[in-house]
Short mmCIF file of N, CA and C in Angstrom, two decimals:
data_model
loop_
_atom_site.label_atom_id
_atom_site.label_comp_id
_atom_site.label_asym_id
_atom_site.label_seq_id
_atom_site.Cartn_x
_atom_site.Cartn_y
_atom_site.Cartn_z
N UNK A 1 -93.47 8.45 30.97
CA UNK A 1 -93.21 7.51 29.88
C UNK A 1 -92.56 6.26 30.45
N UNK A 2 -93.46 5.19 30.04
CA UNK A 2 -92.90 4.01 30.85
C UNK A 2 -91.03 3.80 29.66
N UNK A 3 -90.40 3.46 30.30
CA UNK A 3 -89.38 2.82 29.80
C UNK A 3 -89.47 1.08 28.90
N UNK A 4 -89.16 0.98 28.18
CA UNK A 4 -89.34 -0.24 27.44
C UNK A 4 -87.95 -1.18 27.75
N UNK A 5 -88.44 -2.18 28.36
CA UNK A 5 -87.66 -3.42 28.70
C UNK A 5 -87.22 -4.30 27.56
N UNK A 6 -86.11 -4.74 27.18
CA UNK A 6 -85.95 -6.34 26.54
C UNK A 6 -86.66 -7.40 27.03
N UNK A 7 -86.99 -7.75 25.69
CA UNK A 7 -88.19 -9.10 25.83
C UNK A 7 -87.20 -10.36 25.33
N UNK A 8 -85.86 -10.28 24.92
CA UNK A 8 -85.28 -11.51 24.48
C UNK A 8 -85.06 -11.48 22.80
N UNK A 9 -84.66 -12.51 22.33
CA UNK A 9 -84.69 -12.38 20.68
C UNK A 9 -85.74 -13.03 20.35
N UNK A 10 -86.06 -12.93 18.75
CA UNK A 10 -87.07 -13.72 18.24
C UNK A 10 -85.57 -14.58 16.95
N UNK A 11 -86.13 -15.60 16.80
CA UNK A 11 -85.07 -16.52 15.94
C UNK A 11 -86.03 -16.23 14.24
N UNK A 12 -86.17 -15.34 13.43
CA UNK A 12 -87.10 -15.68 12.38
C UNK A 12 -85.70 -16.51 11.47
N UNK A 13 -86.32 -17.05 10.28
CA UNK A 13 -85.71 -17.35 9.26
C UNK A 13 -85.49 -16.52 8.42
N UNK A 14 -84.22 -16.22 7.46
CA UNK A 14 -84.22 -15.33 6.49
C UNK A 14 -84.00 -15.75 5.45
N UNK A 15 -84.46 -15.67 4.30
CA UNK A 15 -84.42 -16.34 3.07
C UNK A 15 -83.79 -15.44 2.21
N UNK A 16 -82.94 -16.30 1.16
CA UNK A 16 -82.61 -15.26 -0.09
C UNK A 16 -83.12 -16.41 -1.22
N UNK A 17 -83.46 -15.94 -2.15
CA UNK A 17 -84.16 -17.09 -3.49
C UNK A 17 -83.29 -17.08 -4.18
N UNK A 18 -82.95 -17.85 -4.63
CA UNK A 18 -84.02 -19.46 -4.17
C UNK A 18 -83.31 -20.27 -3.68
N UNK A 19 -82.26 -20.13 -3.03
CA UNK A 19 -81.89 -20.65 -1.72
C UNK A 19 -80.74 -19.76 -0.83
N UNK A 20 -80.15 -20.62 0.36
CA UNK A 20 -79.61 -19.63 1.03
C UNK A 20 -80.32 -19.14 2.20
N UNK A 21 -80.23 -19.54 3.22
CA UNK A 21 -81.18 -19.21 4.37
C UNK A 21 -80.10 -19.12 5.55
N UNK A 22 -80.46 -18.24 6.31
CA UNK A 22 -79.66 -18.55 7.40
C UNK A 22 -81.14 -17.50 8.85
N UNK A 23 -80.51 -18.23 9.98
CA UNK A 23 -81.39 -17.30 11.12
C UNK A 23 -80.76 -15.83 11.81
N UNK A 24 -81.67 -15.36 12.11
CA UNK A 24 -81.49 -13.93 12.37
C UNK A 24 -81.90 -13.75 13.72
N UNK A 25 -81.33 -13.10 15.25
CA UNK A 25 -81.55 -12.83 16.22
C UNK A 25 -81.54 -11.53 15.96
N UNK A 26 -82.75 -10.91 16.20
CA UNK A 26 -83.04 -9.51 16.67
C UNK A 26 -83.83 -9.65 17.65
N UNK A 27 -83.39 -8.72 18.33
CA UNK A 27 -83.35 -8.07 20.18
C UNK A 27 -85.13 -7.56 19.86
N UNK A 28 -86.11 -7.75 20.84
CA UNK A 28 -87.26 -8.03 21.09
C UNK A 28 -87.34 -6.63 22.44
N UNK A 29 -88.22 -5.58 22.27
CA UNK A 29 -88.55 -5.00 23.30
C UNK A 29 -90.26 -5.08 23.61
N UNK A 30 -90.48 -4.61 25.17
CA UNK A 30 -91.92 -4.69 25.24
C UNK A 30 -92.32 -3.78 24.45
N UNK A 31 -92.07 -2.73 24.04
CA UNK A 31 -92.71 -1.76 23.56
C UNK A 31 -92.72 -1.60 21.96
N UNK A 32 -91.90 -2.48 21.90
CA UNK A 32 -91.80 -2.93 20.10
C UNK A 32 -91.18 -1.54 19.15
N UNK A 33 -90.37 -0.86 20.23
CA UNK A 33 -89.78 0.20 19.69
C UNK A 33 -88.10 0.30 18.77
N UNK A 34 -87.80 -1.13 19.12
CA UNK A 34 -86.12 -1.38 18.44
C UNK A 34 -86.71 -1.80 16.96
N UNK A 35 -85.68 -1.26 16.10
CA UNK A 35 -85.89 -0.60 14.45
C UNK A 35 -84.36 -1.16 13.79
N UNK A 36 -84.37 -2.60 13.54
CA UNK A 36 -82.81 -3.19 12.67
C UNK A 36 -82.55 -1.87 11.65
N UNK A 37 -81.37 -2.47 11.41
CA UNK A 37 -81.23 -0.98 10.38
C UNK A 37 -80.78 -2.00 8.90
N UNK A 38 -79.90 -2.86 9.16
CA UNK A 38 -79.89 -3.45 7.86
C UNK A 38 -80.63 -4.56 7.00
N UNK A 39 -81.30 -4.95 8.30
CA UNK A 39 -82.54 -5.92 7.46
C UNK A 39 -83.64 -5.76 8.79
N UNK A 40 -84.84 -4.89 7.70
CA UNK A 40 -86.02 -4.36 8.25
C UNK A 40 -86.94 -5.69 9.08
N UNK A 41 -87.68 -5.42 9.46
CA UNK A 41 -88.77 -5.95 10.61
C UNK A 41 -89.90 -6.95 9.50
N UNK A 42 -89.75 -8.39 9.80
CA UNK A 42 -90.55 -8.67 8.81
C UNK A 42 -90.00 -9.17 7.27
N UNK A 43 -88.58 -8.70 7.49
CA UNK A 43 -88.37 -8.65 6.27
C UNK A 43 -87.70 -10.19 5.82
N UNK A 44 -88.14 -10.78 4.60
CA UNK A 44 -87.63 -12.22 4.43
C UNK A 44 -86.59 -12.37 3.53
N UNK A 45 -86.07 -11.51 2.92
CA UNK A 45 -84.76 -12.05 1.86
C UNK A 45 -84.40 -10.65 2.31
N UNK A 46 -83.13 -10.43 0.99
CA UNK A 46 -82.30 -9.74 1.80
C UNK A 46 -82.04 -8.49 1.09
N UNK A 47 -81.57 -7.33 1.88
CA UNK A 47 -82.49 -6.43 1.74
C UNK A 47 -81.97 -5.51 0.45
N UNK A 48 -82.24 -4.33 -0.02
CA UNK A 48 -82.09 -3.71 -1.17
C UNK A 48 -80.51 -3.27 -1.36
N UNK A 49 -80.08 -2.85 0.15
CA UNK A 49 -78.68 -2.22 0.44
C UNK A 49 -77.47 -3.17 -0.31
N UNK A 50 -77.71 -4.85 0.24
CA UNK A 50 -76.87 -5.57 0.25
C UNK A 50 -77.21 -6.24 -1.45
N UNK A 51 -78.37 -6.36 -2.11
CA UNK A 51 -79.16 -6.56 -3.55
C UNK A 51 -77.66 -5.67 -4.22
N UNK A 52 -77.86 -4.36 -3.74
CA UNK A 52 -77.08 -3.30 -4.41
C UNK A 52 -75.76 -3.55 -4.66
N UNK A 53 -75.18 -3.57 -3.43
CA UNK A 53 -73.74 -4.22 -2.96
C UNK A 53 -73.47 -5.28 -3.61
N UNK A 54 -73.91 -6.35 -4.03
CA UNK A 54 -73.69 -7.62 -5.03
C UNK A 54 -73.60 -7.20 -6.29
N UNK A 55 -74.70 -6.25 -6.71
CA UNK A 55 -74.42 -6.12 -8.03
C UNK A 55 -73.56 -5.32 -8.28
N UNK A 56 -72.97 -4.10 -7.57
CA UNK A 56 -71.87 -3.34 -7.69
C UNK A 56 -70.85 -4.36 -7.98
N UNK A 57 -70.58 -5.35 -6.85
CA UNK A 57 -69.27 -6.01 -7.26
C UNK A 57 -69.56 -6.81 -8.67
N UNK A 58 -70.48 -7.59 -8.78
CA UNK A 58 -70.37 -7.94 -10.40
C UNK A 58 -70.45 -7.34 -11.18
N UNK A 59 -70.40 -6.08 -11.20
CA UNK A 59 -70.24 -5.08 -12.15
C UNK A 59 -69.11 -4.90 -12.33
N UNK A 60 -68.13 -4.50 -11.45
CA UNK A 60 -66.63 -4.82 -11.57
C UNK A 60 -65.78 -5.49 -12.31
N UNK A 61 -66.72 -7.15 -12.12
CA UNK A 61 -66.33 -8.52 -12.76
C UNK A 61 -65.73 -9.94 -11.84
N UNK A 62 -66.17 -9.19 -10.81
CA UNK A 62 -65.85 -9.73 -9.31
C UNK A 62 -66.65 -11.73 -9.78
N UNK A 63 -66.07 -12.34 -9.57
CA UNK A 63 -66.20 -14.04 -9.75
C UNK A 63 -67.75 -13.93 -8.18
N UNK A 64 -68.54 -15.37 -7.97
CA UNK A 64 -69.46 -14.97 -7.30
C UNK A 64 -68.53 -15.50 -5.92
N UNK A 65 -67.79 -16.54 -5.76
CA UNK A 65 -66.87 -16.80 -4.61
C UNK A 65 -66.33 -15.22 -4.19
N UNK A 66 -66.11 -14.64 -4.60
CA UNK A 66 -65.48 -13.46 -4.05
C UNK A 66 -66.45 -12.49 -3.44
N UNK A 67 -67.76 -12.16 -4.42
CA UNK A 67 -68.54 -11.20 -4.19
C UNK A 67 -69.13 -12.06 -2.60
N UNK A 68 -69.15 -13.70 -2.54
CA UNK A 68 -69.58 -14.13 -1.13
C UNK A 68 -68.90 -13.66 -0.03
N UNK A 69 -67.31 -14.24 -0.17
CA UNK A 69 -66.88 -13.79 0.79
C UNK A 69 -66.67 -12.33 1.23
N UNK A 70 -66.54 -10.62 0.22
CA UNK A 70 -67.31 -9.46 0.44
C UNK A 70 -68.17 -9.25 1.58
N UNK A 71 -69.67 -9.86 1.00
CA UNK A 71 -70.79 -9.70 1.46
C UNK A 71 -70.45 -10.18 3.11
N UNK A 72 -70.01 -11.79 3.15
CA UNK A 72 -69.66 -12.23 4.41
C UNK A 72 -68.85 -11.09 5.19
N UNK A 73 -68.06 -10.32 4.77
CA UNK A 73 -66.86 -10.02 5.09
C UNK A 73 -67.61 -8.45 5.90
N UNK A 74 -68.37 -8.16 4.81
CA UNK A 74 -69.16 -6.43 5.32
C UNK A 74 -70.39 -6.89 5.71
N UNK A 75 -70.74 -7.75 6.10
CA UNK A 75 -72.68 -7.98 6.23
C UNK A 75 -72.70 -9.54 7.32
N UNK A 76 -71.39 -9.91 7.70
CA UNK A 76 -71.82 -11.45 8.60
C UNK A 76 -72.55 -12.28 7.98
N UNK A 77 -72.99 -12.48 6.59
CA UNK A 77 -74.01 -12.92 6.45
C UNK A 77 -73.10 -14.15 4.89
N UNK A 78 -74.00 -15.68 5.26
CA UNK A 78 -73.38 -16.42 4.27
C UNK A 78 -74.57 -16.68 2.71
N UNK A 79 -73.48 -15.62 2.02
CA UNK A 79 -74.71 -15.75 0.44
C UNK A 79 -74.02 -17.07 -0.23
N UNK A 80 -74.68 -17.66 -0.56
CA UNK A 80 -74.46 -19.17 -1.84
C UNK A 80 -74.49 -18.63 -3.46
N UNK A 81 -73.96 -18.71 -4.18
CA UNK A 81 -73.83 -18.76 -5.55
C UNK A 81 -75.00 -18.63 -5.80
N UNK A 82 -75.69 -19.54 -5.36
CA UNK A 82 -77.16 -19.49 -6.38
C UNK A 82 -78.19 -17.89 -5.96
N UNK A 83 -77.82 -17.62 -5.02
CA UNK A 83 -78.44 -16.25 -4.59
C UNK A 83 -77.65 -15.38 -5.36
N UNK A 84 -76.79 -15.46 -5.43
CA UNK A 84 -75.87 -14.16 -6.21
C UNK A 84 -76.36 -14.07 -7.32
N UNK A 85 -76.52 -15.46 -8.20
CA UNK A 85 -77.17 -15.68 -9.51
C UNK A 85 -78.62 -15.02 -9.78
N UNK A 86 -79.11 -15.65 -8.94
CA UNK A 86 -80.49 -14.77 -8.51
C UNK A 86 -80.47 -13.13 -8.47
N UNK A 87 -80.06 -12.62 -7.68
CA UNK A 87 -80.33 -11.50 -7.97
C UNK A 87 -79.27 -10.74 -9.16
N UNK A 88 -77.92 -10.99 -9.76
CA UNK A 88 -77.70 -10.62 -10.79
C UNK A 88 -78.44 -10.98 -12.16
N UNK A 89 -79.39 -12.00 -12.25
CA UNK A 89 -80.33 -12.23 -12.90
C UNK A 89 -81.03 -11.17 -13.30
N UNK A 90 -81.89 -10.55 -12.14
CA UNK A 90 -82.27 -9.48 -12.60
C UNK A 90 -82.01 -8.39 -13.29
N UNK A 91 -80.91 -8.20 -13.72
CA UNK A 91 -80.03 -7.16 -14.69
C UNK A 91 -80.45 -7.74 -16.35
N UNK A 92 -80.44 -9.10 -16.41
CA UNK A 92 -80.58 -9.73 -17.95
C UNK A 92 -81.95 -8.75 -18.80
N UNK A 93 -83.23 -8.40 -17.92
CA UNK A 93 -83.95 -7.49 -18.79
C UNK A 93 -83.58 -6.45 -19.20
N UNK A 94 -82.88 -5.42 -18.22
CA UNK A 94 -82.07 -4.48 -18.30
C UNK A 94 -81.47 -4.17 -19.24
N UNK A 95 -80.41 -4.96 -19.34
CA UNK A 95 -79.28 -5.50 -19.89
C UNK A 95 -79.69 -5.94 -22.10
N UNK A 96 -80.93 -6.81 -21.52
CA UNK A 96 -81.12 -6.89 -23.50
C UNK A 96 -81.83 -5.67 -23.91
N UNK A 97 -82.72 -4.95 -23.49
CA UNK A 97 -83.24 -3.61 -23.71
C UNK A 97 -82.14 -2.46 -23.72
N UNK A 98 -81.35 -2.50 -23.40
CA UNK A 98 -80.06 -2.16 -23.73
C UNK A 98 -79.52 -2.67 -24.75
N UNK A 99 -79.10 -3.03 -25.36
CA UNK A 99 -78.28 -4.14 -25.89
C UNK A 99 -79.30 -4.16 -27.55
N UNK A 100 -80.58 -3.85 -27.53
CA UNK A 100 -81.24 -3.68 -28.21
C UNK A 100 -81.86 -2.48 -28.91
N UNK A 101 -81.53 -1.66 -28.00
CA UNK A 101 -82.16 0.14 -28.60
C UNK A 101 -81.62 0.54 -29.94
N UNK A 102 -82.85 1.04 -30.73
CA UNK A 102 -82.06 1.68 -31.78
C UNK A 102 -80.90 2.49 -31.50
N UNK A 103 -80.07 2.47 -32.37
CA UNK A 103 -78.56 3.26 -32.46
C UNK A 103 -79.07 4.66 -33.79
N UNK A 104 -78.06 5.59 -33.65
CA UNK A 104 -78.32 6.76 -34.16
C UNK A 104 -77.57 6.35 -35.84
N UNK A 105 -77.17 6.67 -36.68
CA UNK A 105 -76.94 6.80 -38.15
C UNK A 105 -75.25 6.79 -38.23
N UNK A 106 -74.80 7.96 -37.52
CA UNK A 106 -73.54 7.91 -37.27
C UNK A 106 -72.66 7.74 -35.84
N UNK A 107 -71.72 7.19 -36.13
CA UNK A 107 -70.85 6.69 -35.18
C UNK A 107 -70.02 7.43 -35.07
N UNK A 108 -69.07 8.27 -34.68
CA UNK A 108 -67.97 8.39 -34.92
C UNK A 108 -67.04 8.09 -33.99
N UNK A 109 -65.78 7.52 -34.47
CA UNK A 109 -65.28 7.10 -33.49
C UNK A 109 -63.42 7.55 -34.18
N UNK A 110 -62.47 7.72 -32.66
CA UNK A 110 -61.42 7.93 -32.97
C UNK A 110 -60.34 6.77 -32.85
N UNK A 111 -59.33 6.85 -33.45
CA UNK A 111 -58.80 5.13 -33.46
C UNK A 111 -57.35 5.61 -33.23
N UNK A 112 -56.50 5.62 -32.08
CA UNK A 112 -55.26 6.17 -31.46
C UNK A 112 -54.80 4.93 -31.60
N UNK A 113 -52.98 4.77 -31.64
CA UNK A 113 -52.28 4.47 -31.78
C UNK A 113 -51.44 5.05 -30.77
N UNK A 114 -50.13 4.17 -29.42
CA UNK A 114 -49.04 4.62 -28.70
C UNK A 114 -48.06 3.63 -29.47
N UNK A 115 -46.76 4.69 -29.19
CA UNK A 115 -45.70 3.66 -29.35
C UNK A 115 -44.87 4.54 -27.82
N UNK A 116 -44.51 3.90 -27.37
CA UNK A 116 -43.90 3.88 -26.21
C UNK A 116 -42.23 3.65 -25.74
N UNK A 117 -41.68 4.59 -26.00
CA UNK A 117 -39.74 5.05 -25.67
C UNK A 117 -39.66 5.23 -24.77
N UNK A 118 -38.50 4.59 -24.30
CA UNK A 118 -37.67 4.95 -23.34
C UNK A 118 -36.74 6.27 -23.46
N UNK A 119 -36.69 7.28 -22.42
CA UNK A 119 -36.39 8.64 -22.53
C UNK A 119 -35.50 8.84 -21.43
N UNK A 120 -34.30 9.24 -21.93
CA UNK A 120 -33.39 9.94 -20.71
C UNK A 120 -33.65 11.11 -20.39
N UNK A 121 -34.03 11.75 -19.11
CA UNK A 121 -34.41 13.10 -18.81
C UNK A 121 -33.62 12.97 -17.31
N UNK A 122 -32.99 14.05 -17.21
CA UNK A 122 -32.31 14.69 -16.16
C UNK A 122 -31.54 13.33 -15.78
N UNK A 123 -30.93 12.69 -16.31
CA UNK A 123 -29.71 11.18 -15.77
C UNK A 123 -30.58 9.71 -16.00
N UNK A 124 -31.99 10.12 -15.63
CA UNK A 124 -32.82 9.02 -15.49
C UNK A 124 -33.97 8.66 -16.77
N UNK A 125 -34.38 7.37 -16.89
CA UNK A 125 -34.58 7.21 -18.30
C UNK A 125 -36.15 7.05 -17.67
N UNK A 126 -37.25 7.64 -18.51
CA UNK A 126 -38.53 7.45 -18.20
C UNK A 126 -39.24 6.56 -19.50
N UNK A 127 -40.45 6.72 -19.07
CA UNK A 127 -41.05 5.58 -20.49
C UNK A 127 -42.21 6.80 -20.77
N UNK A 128 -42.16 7.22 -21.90
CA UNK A 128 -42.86 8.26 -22.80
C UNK A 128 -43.72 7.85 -23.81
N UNK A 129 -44.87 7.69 -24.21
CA UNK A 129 -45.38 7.56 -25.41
C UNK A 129 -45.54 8.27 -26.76
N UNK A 130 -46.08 8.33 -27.82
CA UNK A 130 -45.90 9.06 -28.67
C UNK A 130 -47.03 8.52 -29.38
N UNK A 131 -48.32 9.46 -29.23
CA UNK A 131 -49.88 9.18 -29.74
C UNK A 131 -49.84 9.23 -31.84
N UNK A 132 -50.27 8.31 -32.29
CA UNK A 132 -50.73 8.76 -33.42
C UNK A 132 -52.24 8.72 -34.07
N UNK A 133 -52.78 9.40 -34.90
CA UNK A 133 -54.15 9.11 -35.18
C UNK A 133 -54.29 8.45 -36.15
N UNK A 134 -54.16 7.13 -36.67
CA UNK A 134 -54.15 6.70 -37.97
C UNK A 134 -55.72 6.76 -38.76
N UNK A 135 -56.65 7.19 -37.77
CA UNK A 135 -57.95 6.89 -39.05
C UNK A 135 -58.64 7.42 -38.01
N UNK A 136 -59.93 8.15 -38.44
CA UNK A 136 -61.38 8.62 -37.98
C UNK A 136 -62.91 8.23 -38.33
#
């Protein structure tokens, strides 16, 4: 089995839509046997792992300056606002088909009430609540 040599990098471009580009050096063998692991061979925007990872944090409620610097922070990589927008975009179909499904007849729901004392126990005073149910 011949051994496979480094051939150098290839510089491709990587795109995220609809903007946001930056270049990518991956390591080049003769035998075309090296396999990126976080952004595949070929691949032009960015990839499903890090798609995922964005929307986790705006799910949170994470601002998009933050979810950038994140991404920068775990991935080297510089996302722009408008990419973040972009792919949290894709949630809006999701999101009204949700937001839209019939609902069932009844609701029920429970409606609690705390009131919250201060309690001396063993010398030291703790903060205790005291639940009420005013309505169902």
């Amino acid at each position: 089995m011949k051994r496979s040599g480094r051939n150098g990098p290839r510089p491709p471009a990587l795109g995220a839509p609809p903007s946001g580009s930056f270049e990518l050096n991956t390591p080049r063998d003769r035998a075309g046997t090296f396999e990126p692991q976080l952004i595949k061979k070929h691949q032009t925007y960015l990839s499903d792992e890090i798609e995922r990872k964005i929307l986790s944090l705006f799910g949170l409620g994470m601002a998009y300056q933050d979810i950038a610097s994140h991404v920068a922070e775990l991935y080297g990589l510089s996302v722009s606002n408008a990419t973040i927008s972009a792919v949290t975009d894709k949630l809006i179909p999701e999101l009204k088909q949700w937001q839209q499904r019939p609902l069932g007849s009844h609701h029920p729901f429970l409606w609690l009430e705390a009131i919250h004392y201060k309690v001396k126990t063993d010398g030291r005073y703790e903060e205790k609540a005291v639940y009420t149910v005013p309505g169902l």
